[in-house]
CSV table of C-alpha atoms in Angstrom, one decimal:
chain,number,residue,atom,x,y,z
G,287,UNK,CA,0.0,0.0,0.0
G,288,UNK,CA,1.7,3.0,-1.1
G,289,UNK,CA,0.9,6.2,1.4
G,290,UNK,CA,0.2,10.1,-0.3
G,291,UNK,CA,-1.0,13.3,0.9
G,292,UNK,CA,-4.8,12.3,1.3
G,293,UNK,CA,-3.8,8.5,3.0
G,294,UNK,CA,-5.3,8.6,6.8
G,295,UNK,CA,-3.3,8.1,9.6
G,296,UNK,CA,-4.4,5.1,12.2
G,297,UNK,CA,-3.4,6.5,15.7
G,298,UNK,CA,-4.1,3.6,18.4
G,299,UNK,CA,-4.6,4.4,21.9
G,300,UNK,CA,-3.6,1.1,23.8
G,301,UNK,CA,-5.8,0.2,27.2
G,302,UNK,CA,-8.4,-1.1,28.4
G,303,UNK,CA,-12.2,-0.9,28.1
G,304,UNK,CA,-14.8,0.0,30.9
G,305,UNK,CA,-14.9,3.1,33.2
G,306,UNK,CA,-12.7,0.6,36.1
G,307,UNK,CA,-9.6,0.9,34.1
G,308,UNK,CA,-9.9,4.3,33.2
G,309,UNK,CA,-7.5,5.8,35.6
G,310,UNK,CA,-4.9,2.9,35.0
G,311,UNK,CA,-1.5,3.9,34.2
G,312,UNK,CA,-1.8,0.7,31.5
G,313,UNK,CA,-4.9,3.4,30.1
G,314,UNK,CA,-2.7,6.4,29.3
G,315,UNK,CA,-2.9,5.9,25.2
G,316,UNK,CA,-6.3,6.3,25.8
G,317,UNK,CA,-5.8,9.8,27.9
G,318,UNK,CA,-4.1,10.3,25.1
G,319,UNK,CA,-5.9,10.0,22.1
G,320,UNK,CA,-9.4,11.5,24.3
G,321,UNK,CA,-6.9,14.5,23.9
G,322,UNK,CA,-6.1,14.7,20.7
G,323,UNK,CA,-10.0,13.9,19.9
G,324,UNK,CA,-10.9,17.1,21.6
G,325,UNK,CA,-8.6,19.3,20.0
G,326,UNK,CA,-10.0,18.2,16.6
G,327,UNK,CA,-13.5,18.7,18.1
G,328,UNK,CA,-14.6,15.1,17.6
G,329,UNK,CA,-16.1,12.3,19.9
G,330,UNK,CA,-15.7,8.6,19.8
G,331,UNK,CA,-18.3,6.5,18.0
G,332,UNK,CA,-18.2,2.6,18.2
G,333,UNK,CA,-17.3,1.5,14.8
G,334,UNK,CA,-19.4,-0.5,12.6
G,335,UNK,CA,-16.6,-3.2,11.1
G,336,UNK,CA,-13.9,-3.1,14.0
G,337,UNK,CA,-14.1,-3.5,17.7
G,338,UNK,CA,-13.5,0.0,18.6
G,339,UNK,CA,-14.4,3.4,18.9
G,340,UNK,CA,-13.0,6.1,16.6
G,341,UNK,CA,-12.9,9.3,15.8
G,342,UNK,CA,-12.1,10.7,12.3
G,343,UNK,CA,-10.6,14.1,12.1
G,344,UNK,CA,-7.9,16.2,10.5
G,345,UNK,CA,-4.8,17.5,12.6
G,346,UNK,CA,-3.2,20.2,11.5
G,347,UNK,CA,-3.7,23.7,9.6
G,348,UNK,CA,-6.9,23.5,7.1
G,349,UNK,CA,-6.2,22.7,3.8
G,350,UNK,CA,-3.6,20.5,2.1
G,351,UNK,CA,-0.8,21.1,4.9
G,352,UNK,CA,-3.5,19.2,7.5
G,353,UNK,CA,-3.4,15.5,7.9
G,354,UNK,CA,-6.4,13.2,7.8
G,355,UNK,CA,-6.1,10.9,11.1
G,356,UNK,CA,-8.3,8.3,12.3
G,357,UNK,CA,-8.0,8.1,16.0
G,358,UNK,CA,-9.0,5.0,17.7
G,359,UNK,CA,-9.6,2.9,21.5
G,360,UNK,CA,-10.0,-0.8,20.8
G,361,UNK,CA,-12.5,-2.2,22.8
G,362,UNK,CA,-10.9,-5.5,23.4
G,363,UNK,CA,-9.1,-5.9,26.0
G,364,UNK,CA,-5.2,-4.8,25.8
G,365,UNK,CA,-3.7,-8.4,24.8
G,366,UNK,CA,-6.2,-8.2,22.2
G,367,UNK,CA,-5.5,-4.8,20.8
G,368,UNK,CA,-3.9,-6.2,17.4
G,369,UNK,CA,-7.5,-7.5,15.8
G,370,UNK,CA,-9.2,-4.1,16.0
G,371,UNK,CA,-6.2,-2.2,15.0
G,372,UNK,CA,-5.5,-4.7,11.9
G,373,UNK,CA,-9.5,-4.5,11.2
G,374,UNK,CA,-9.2,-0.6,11.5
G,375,UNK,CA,-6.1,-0.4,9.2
G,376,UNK,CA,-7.5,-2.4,6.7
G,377,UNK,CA,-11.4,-0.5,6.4
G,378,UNK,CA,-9.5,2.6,5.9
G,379,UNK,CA,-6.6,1.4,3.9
G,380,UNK,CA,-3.7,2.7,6.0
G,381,UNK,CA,-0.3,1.6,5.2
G,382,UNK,CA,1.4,-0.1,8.6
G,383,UNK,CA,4.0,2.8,8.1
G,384,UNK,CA,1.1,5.4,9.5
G,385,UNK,CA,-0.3,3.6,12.2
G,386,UNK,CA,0.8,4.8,15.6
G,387,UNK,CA,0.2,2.8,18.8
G,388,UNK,CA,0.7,5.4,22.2
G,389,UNK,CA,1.4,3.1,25.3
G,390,UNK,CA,2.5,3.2,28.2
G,391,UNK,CA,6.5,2.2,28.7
G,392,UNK,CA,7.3,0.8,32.4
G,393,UNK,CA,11.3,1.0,31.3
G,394,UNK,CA,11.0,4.9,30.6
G,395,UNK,CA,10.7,7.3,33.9
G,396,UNK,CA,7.1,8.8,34.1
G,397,UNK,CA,6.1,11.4,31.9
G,398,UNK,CA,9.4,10.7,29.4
G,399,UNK,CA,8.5,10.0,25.9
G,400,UNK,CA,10.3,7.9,23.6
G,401,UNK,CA,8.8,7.9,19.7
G,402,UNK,CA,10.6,5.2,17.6
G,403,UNK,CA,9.5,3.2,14.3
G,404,UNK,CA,9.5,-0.9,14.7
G,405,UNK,CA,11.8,-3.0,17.2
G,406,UNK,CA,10.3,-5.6,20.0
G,407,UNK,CA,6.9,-5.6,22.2
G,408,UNK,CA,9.5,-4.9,25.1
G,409,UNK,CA,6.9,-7.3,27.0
G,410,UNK,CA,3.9,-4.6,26.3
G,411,UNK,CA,1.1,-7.3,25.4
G,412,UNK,CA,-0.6,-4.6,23.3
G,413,UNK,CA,2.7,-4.3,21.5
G,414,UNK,CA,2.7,-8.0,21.1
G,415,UNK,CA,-0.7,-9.1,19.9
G,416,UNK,CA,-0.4,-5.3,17.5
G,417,UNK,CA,2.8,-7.2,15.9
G,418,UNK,CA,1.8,-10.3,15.9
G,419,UNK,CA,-1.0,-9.4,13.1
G,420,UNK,CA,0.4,-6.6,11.0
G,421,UNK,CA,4.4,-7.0,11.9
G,422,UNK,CA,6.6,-4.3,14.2
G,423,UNK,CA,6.8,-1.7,11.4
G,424,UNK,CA,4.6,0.6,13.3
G,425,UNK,CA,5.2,3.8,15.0
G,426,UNK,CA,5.3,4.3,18.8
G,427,UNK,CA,4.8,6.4,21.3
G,428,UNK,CA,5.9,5.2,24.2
G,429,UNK,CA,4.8,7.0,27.4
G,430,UNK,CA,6.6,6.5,30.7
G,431,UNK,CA,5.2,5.2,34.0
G,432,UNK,CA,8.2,4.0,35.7
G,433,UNK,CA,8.6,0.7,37.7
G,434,UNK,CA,7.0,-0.7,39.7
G,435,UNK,CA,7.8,0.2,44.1
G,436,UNK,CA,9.7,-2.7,46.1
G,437,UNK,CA,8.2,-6.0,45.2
G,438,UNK,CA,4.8,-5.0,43.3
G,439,UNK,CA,4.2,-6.9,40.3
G,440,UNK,CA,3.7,-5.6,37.0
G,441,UNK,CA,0.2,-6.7,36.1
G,442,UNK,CA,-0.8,-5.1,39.5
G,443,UNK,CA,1.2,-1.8,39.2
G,444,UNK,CA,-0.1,-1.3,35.6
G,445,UNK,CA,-3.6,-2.0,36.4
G,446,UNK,CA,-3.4,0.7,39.3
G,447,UNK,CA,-4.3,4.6,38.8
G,448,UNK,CA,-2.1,7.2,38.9
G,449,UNK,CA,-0.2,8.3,41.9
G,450,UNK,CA,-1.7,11.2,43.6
G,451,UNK,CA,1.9,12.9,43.3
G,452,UNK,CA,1.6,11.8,39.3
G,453,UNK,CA,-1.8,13.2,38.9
G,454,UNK,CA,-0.9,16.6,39.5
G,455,UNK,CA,1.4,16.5,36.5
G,456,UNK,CA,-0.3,14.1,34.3
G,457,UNK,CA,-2.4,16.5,32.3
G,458,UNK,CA,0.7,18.1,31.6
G,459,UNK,CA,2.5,15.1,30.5
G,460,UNK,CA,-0.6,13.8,28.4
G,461,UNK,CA,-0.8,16.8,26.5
G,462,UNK,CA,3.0,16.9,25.4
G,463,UNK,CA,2.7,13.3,24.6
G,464,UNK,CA,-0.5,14.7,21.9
G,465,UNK,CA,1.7,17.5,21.1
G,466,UNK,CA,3.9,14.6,20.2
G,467,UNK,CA,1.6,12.5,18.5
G,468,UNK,CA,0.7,15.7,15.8
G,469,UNK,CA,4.3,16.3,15.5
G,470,UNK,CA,5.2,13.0,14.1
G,471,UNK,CA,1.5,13.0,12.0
G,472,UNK,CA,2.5,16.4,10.6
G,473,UNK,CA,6.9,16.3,10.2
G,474,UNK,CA,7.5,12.8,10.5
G,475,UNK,CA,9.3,10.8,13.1
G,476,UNK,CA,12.9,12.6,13.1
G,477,UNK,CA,11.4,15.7,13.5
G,478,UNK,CA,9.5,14.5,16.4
G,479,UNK,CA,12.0,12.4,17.7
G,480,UNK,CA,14.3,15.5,18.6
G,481,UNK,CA,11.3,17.2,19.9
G,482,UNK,CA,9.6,15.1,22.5
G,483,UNK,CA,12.2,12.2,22.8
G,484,UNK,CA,13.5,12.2,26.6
């Protein structure tokens, strides 16, 4: 599939579904993309092929210089993620090169952002059931939450909220990492790389 001006890009919030895990640091994609849906003035709407909601949109100036972007939650849970993002990439024809998933990264300090193209799943199941269906040529933003304190397991520090220390910056953190997001849509990944990476 070859990509020009008028090709969408697919830009994948990773978490899970249902107003428990909303708060979850394993959620933040979808803090994410909720951002970036407001700024283009759209809300989510299940979608009729794929299991997700999505929000169609430009980012960007008006006219040619903006960028069509389909934003998207899967509604499956997060070791799931890959069928709705595979279903959504294939209704609108998006080449694997413009789809971006935004996770969260527990080997990153929290807040950092790290965008990259390809490599491993770095143990992210979102990551791994993404590139087990379409391959690891997909963009990334990778949005850190740190490691887990003293003994806690993964699975349970993941699938906890926030900090009340983190809150107080999250919004802040969230919005650079959208910031981010419109960077790499709109000047491509090196660009956006020296931008946001820390």
């Amino acid at each position: 599939m070859t990509a020009d001006a008028s090709t969408p890009w697919l830009v994948a919030g990773l978490g899970n579904p249902g107003p428990g895990y909303a708060g979850n640091r394993h959620n933040v994609g979808f803090m994410v993309v909720e951002l970036l849906a407001q700024r283009m003035g759209g809300s989510f709407k299940r979608h009729g092929k794929a299991q997700a909601q999505v929000v169609e949109g430009r980012i960007g100036p008006p006219g040619p210089a903006g960028r069509r972007v389909v934003l998207a939650k899967p509604m499956s849970y997060m070791n799931l993620s890959g069928g709705p993002v595979v279903g959504l990439r294939d209704f609108y024809k998006v080449p694997t090169g413009r789809v971006v998933a935004v996770h969260d990264e527990l080997d990153i300090d929290f807040g950092a952002l790290r965008l990259k193209l390809g490599g491993g799943d770095n143990g992210h199941n979102g990551l791994k059931s993404m590139t087990k269906v379409m391959g690891a040529e997909y963009h990334r933003v990778r949005f850190g939450i740190g490691r887990p304190p003293g003994r806690m397991p993964v699975a349970d520090f993941v699938l906890k909220d926030f900090s009340s220390a983190e809150r107080r910056e999250l919004d802040y953190f969230v919005d650079r990492a959208a910031d981010a997001v419109e960077c790499l849509v709109l000047e491509g990944l090196e660009r956006a790389q020296s931008a946001y990476n820390s």
